[in-house]
Amino acid sequence: MRLHVPPQPPPVTVGRRTVVPLIDAAGHVLPPERLFPGLPPADLERLLATDGMRAPMVVTGFAVLGAGTTILVDTCLGGDKRGKRGPFPGFTSRWMTTLAEAGVEPGSVDVVVTTHLHHDHVGWHTTDDLKPAFPRARHLLAEAEYEHFAAGRTRHAERIGECLLPVQEAGLLDLVAGAHRIDDGVRLLPAPGHSPGHLVVEITDGGRTAVIAGDLVHHPLQLLRPDVSSSLCEDPALAAESRRRVLDDLADRSGLFFATHLARSGTVRREGSGFVLDDPLR
C-alpha cells in the first residue's frame, strides 16, 4: 500500500472564518471489506457502486482562520521521531510545509484541537526531535480521551506518547470536559463512540454552521448508512448514535461537514434514511 499527496482542496468560507483542509496523505489504507466487516457482502457491493465510494481514504488536518484566532484541528501523521520510523514506512509527511503554504506559521497558532488520540491525528503535535511544534498554542483534548490513554488502553500508545507528552510537559495541554467554547463562534462538542472522548468542532459564524468531525465518518458510505460504524470504532453503537445526531443537526441547518478521512466537504442534505453532501458555496 502506497500513500501519496493529492492536490489540496480549496478553502471554504464560514462567515468571518475560513476552513482550510490540509491533506497529509491519500491511499487505499483499509479496503471496505476490512473497514465494514459486519456488512453483508451484497449490501457492501451495492453501496460501493454509488459514485465516489471507491475514492482513496485521505488523512486531513484543518486550519480555521479569521476572527482573531488561528485554530488547528488535528495534525495528521507526523514525521519520524528521533530516528524511529513513522506509522507508514517509506512515506515522508510534508504537512508542515502544506500548512506554511496556507499562510500559517507555527508561532501564529493559538489553539490546537485534538479530536481524539489516534496516531493519524497527533503526528505533528511534536517535531521530529520531540519538541512542541506549536510552542504558544493551547492544546485542547477531552479529559475522557486522556484518561483512556493514561490507562494504557489506546492503540499505538508509544507513538501517541511521543506526540502528546512533550506538549503536556511544556504546560501546553488543557483537558476539557463536556462542551467547551474556544471563542464566540467555535466550540467543541462531545461525539463519543469512535473513541471514548472523541470531539467534533462546531463553527457558527455569519449565519453559517460547519462541523469538523474527526473520525465521526471514515467512509462516504456512512453518510448513506449512518447506522454503520467502522471496525476502528471502540463502541460502534455509540459511534452510530453520535454520527446520526451530528448529521441530523447539520441537515436541519444546511450546515457544512468536514471529516478527516473524506476527500471532500459539503453541505449536509437528507436523502432517504441517510445523507449526502452537496458542494458548499465557497
CSV table of C-alpha atoms in Angstrom, one decimal:
chain,number,residue,atom,x,y,z
A,1,MET,CA,0.0,0.0,0.0
A,2,ARG,CA,1.5,3.3,-1.1
A,3,LEU,CA,0.5,6.8,0.1
A,4,HIS,CA,0.6,9.9,-2.0
A,5,VAL,CA,-0.3,13.6,-1.6
A,6,PRO,CA,-3.2,14.7,-3.8
A,7,PRO,CA,-4.0,18.3,-4.8
A,8,GLN,CA,-5.2,20.3,-1.8
A,9,PRO,CA,-9.0,21.1,-1.7
A,10,PRO,CA,-10.0,24.8,-1.8
A,11,PRO,CA,-10.7,26.7,1.4
A,12,VAL,CA,-14.4,27.2,2.5
A,13,THR,CA,-15.8,30.3,4.0
A,14,VAL,CA,-17.9,30.2,7.1
A,15,GLY,CA,-18.9,33.7,8.0
A,16,ARG,CA,-15.7,35.6,9.0
A,17,ARG,CA,-13.8,32.4,9.2
A,18,THR,CA,-12.1,30.3,6.6
A,19,VAL,CA,-11.8,26.5,6.9
A,20,VAL,CA,-8.6,25.2,5.1
A,21,PRO,CA,-8.5,21.5,4.6
A,22,LEU,CA,-4.8,20.3,4.7
A,23,ILE,CA,-4.4,16.8,3.3
A,24,ASP,CA,-1.3,15.0,4.5
A,25,ALA,CA,-1.7,11.7,2.5
A,26,ALA,CA,-4.1,9.6,0.5
A,27,GLY,CA,-4.3,5.9,-0.2
A,28,HIS,CA,-6.3,2.8,-0.1
A,29,VAL,CA,-5.2,2.1,3.5
A,30,LEU,CA,-8.1,-0.2,4.5
A,31,PRO,CA,-10.3,-2.0,2.0
A,32,PRO,CA,-14.0,-1.6,2.7
A,33,GLU,CA,-14.3,-5.3,3.5
A,34,ARG,CA,-12.0,-4.7,6.4
A,35,LEU,CA,-13.4,-1.4,7.4
A,36,PHE,CA,-17.0,-2.8,7.5
A,37,PRO,CA,-16.8,-6.5,8.2
A,38,GLY,CA,-20.3,-6.6,9.7
A,39,LEU,CA,-22.0,-5.5,6.4
A,40,PRO,CA,-23.3,-8.4,4.3
A,41,PRO,CA,-21.2,-8.6,1.1
A,42,ALA,CA,-24.2,-7.9,-1.2
A,43,ASP,CA,-25.1,-4.7,0.8
A,44,LEU,CA,-21.5,-3.6,0.7
A,45,GLU,CA,-21.2,-4.0,-3.1
A,46,ARG,CA,-24.4,-2.2,-3.6
A,47,LEU,CA,-23.3,0.8,-1.5
A,48,LEU,CA,-19.8,0.8,-3.2
A,49,ALA,CA,-21.5,1.1,-6.6
A,50,THR,CA,-22.5,4.6,-5.8
A,51,ASP,CA,-20.4,7.4,-7.2
A,52,GLY,CA,-17.4,8.4,-5.2
A,53,MET,CA,-17.4,5.3,-2.9
A,54,ARG,CA,-14.1,3.9,-4.0
A,55,ALA,CA,-12.1,7.1,-3.6
A,56,PRO,CA,-8.9,6.7,-1.7
A,57,MET,CA,-9.0,7.5,2.0
A,58,VAL,CA,-7.3,10.7,3.0
A,59,VAL,CA,-5.7,12.0,6.2
A,60,THR,CA,-6.6,15.6,6.7
A,61,GLY,CA,-6.0,18.3,9.3
A,62,PHE,CA,-7.7,21.6,9.2
A,63,ALA,CA,-6.9,25.3,9.9
A,64,VAL,CA,-9.7,27.6,11.0
A,65,LEU,CA,-8.6,31.1,10.3
A,66,GLY,CA,-10.1,34.5,11.0
A,67,ALA,CA,-12.0,36.4,13.7
A,68,GLY,CA,-8.7,36.9,15.5
A,69,THR,CA,-8.0,33.3,16.3
A,70,THR,CA,-5.9,30.7,14.5
A,71,ILE,CA,-7.0,27.2,15.3
A,72,LEU,CA,-5.7,23.8,14.0
A,73,VAL,CA,-7.8,20.7,14.2
A,74,ASP,CA,-5.7,17.6,14.3
A,75,THR,CA,-2.1,17.4,13.0
A,76,CYS,CA,-2.1,14.2,10.8
A,77,LEU,CA,0.7,11.6,10.5
A,78,GLY,CA,3.8,13.5,11.5
A,79,GLY,CA,7.4,12.6,10.8
A,80,ASP,CA,9.9,10.1,12.2
A,81,LYS,CA,10.5,10.7,15.9
A,82,ARG,CA,14.2,10.7,16.8
A,83,GLY,CA,15.0,8.2,14.0
A,84,LYS,CA,12.1,5.9,14.7
A,85,ARG,CA,10.1,5.3,11.6
A,86,GLY,CA,6.6,6.7,11.4
A,87,PRO,CA,3.5,4.6,11.0
A,88,PHE,CA,3.9,4.3,7.2
A,89,PRO,CA,7.5,3.4,6.3
A,90,GLY,CA,8.5,5.0,3.1
A,91,PHE,CA,6.1,7.9,3.4
A,92,THR,CA,7.5,11.3,4.3
A,93,SER,CA,4.9,13.7,5.7
A,94,ARG,CA,5.2,17.3,4.3
A,95,TRP,CA,2.2,18.5,6.2
A,96,MET,CA,4.1,21.3,7.9
A,97,THR,CA,5.1,22.6,4.5
A,98,THR,CA,1.4,22.4,3.4
A,99,LEU,CA,0.5,24.4,6.5
A,100,ALA,CA,3.1,27.1,5.7
A,101,GLU,CA,1.8,27.2,2.1
A,102,ALA,CA,-1.6,28.0,3.5
A,103,GLY,CA,0.0,31.0,5.3
A,104,VAL,CA,0.1,29.5,8.8
A,105,GLU,CA,3.4,29.7,10.7
A,106,PRO,CA,3.8,27.5,13.8
A,107,GLY,CA,4.2,30.5,16.1
A,108,SER,CA,0.9,32.1,14.9
A,109,VAL,CA,-1.3,29.2,16.1
A,110,ASP,CA,-3.4,30.0,19.1
A,111,VAL,CA,-5.2,26.7,19.6
A,112,VAL,CA,-4.6,23.1,18.5
A,113,VAL,CA,-7.7,20.8,18.9
A,114,THR,CA,-7.2,17.1,19.2
A,115,THR,CA,-10.4,15.4,18.2
A,116,HIS,CA,-9.1,12.1,19.6
A,117,LEU,CA,-5.8,10.2,20.4
A,118,HIS,CA,-5.2,8.1,17.3
A,119,HIS,CA,-1.8,8.3,15.7
A,120,ASP,CA,-3.0,9.9,12.5
A,121,HIS,CA,-4.5,12.9,14.4
A,122,VAL,CA,-1.5,13.9,16.6
A,123,GLY,CA,1.6,13.3,14.4
A,124,TRP,CA,2.7,16.9,14.1
A,125,HIS,CA,1.9,17.9,17.7
A,126,THR,CA,5.7,17.5,18.0
A,127,THR,CA,8.7,17.9,15.7
A,128,ASP,CA,11.0,15.1,14.8
A,129,ASP,CA,13.1,15.9,17.9
A,130,LEU,CA,10.1,15.7,20.2
A,131,LYS,CA,9.7,19.5,20.7
A,132,PRO,CA,6.2,21.0,20.6
A,133,ALA,CA,5.6,22.0,17.0
A,134,PHE,CA,3.2,24.9,18.0
A,135,PRO,CA,5.0,26.4,21.0
A,136,ARG,CA,2.5,29.1,22.0
A,137,ALA,CA,-0.7,27.2,21.3
A,138,ARG,CA,-3.1,25.8,23.9
A,139,HIS,CA,-3.7,22.1,23.0
A,140,LEU,CA,-7.3,21.0,23.8
A,141,LEU,CA,-8.2,17.4,24.4
A,142,ALA,CA,-11.2,15.7,26.1
A,143,GLU,CA,-10.5,14.6,29.6
A,144,ALA,CA,-12.1,11.2,28.9
A,145,GLU,CA,-9.7,10.7,25.9
A,146,TYR,CA,-6.7,11.5,28.0
A,147,GLU,CA,-7.8,9.1,30.8
A,148,HIS,CA,-8.2,6.3,28.3
A,149,PHE,CA,-4.7,6.9,27.0
A,150,ALA,CA,-3.2,7.2,30.5
A,151,ALA,CA,-4.8,3.9,31.5
A,152,GLY,CA,-2.9,2.2,28.6
A,153,ARG,CA,-6.0,1.3,26.5
A,154,THR,CA,-5.0,3.4,23.4
A,155,ARG,CA,-3.6,1.7,20.3
A,156,HIS,CA,-0.2,3.0,19.1
A,157,ALA,CA,0.4,4.3,22.7
A,158,GLU,CA,4.1,4.8,22.3
A,159,ARG,CA,3.7,6.9,19.1
A,160,ILE,CA,0.9,8.9,20.7
A,161,GLY,CA,3.1,9.5,23.8
A,162,GLU,CA,5.9,10.9,21.6
A,163,CYS,CA,3.4,13.3,20.2
A,164,LEU,CA,1.4,14.3,23.3
A,165,LEU,CA,3.7,14.0,26.4
A,166,PRO,CA,6.2,16.8,25.3
A,167,VAL,CA,3.2,19.1,24.8
A,168,GLN,CA,2.0,18.2,28.3
A,169,GLU,CA,5.4,18.6,29.8
A,170,ALA,CA,5.7,22.1,28.3
A,171,GLY,CA,2.5,23.1,30.1
A,172,LEU,CA,0.5,23.5,26.8
A,173,LEU,CA,-2.1,20.8,27.3
A,174,ASP,CA,-5.6,21.7,28.5
A,175,LEU,CA,-8.1,18.9,29.3
A,176,VAL,CA,-11.8,19.7,28.7
A,177,ALA,CA,-15.0,18.0,29.9
A,178,GLY,CA,-18.2,18.2,28.0
A,179,ALA,CA,-18.9,21.1,25.6
A,180,HIS,CA,-16.1,23.7,25.5
A,181,ARG,CA,-16.2,27.2,23.9
A,182,ILE,CA,-13.0,28.4,22.3
A,183,ASP,CA,-14.4,31.8,21.3
A,184,ASP,CA,-17.7,33.3,20.4
A,185,GLY,CA,-18.1,31.2,17.2
A,186,VAL,CA,-16.2,28.0,17.8
A,187,ARG,CA,-16.9,25.3,20.3
A,188,LEU,CA,-16.0,21.6,21.0
A,189,LEU,CA,-18.8,19.1,21.4
A,190,PRO,CA,-18.6,15.5,22.6
A,191,ALA,CA,-19.3,12.9,19.9
A,192,PRO,CA,-18.0,9.6,21.6
A,193,GLY,CA,-18.0,6.1,20.2
A,194,HIS,CA,-15.1,6.0,17.8
A,195,SER,CA,-13.1,6.6,21.0
A,196,PRO,CA,-14.3,7.5,24.5
A,197,GLY,CA,-13.6,11.2,24.3
A,198,HIS,CA,-14.0,11.9,20.6
A,199,LEU,CA,-14.8,15.5,19.9
A,200,VAL,CA,-16.2,17.5,17.0
A,201,VAL,CA,-15.6,21.2,16.3
A,202,GLU,CA,-18.6,23.3,15.6
A,203,ILE,CA,-18.1,26.7,13.8
A,204,THR,CA,-21.1,29.1,13.7
A,205,ASP,CA,-20.4,32.5,12.1
A,206,GLY,CA,-22.2,34.8,9.7
A,207,GLY,CA,-25.4,32.7,9.6
A,208,ARG,CA,-23.4,29.6,8.6
A,209,THR,CA,-22.6,26.4,10.5
A,210,ALA,CA,-19.9,23.9,9.9
A,211,VAL,CA,-18.6,20.9,11.8
A,212,ILE,CA,-15.1,19.4,11.6
A,213,ALA,CA,-16.0,15.9,12.6
A,214,GLY,CA,-12.7,14.0,13.1
A,215,ASP,CA,-13.5,10.3,12.6
A,216,LEU,CA,-17.2,10.5,13.0
A,217,VAL,CA,-17.3,9.3,9.4
A,218,HIS,CA,-14.5,7.2,7.9
A,219,HIS,CA,-16.0,6.5,4.6
A,220,PRO,CA,-18.7,8.1,2.4
A,221,LEU,CA,-21.0,5.1,2.7
A,222,GLN,CA,-21.5,6.0,6.3
A,223,LEU,CA,-23.4,9.1,5.1
A,224,LEU,CA,-25.9,6.9,3.3
A,225,ARG,CA,-25.9,4.4,6.1
A,226,PRO,CA,-25.2,6.4,9.4
A,227,ASP,CA,-26.1,3.3,11.4
A,228,VAL,CA,-22.9,1.5,10.1
A,229,SER,CA,-19.8,2.0,12.2
A,230,SER,CA,-16.3,1.0,11.1
A,231,SER,CA,-14.1,-1.7,12.6
A,232,LEU,CA,-12.0,1.1,14.1
A,233,CYS,CA,-14.7,2.3,16.4
A,234,GLU,CA,-14.4,1.2,20.0
A,235,ASP,CA,-18.2,1.5,20.7
A,236,PRO,CA,-19.9,1.0,17.4
A,237,ALA,CA,-23.5,1.6,18.7
A,238,LEU,CA,-22.4,4.9,20.4
A,239,ALA,CA,-20.5,6.0,17.4
A,240,ALA,CA,-23.6,5.5,15.2
A,241,GLU,CA,-25.7,7.5,17.7
A,242,SER,CA,-23.2,10.4,17.7
A,243,ARG,CA,-23.0,10.3,13.9
A,244,ARG,CA,-26.8,10.4,13.4
A,245,ARG,CA,-27.1,13.2,15.9
A,246,VAL,CA,-24.5,15.4,14.3
A,247,LEU,CA,-25.7,14.8,10.8
A,248,ASP,CA,-29.3,15.4,11.7
A,249,ASP,CA,-28.4,18.7,13.3
A,250,LEU,CA,-26.4,19.8,10.3
A,251,ALA,CA,-29.2,18.8,7.9
A,252,ASP,CA,-31.6,20.9,9.9
A,253,ARG,CA,-29.3,23.9,9.5
A,254,SER,CA,-27.9,23.2,6.0
A,255,GLY,CA,-24.6,23.0,7.7
A,256,LEU,CA,-21.2,22.1,6.2
A,257,PHE,CA,-19.5,18.8,7.1
A,258,PHE,CA,-15.7,18.1,7.1
A,259,ALA,CA,-14.1,14.9,8.2
A,260,THR,CA,-10.5,13.7,8.5
A,261,HIS,CA,-10.8,10.8,6.0
A,262,LEU,CA,-13.2,12.2,3.4
A,263,ALA,CA,-11.7,13.7,0.3
A,264,ARG,CA,-14.5,16.3,0.0
A,265,SER,CA,-16.6,18.5,2.2
A,266,GLY,CA,-20.1,19.6,1.6
A,267,THR,CA,-23.5,20.9,2.8
A,268,VAL,CA,-25.4,18.1,4.5
A,269,ARG,CA,-28.8,17.2,3.0
A,270,ARG,CA,-31.1,14.3,3.9
A,271,GLU,CA,-31.6,11.6,1.2
A,272,GLY,CA,-33.9,8.7,2.2
A,273,SER,CA,-32.8,7.4,5.6
A,274,GLY,CA,-29.3,8.8,5.1
A,275,PHE,CA,-27.5,11.9,4.0
A,276,VAL,CA,-25.5,13.3,1.0
A,277,LEU,CA,-23.0,16.2,0.7
A,278,ASP,CA,-23.8,18.9,-1.7
A,279,ASP,CA,-21.0,21.2,-3.0
A,280,PRO,CA,-20.6,24.0,-0.5
A,281,LEU,CA,-20.8,27.7,-1.6
A,282,ARG,CA,-17.2,28.8,-1.4
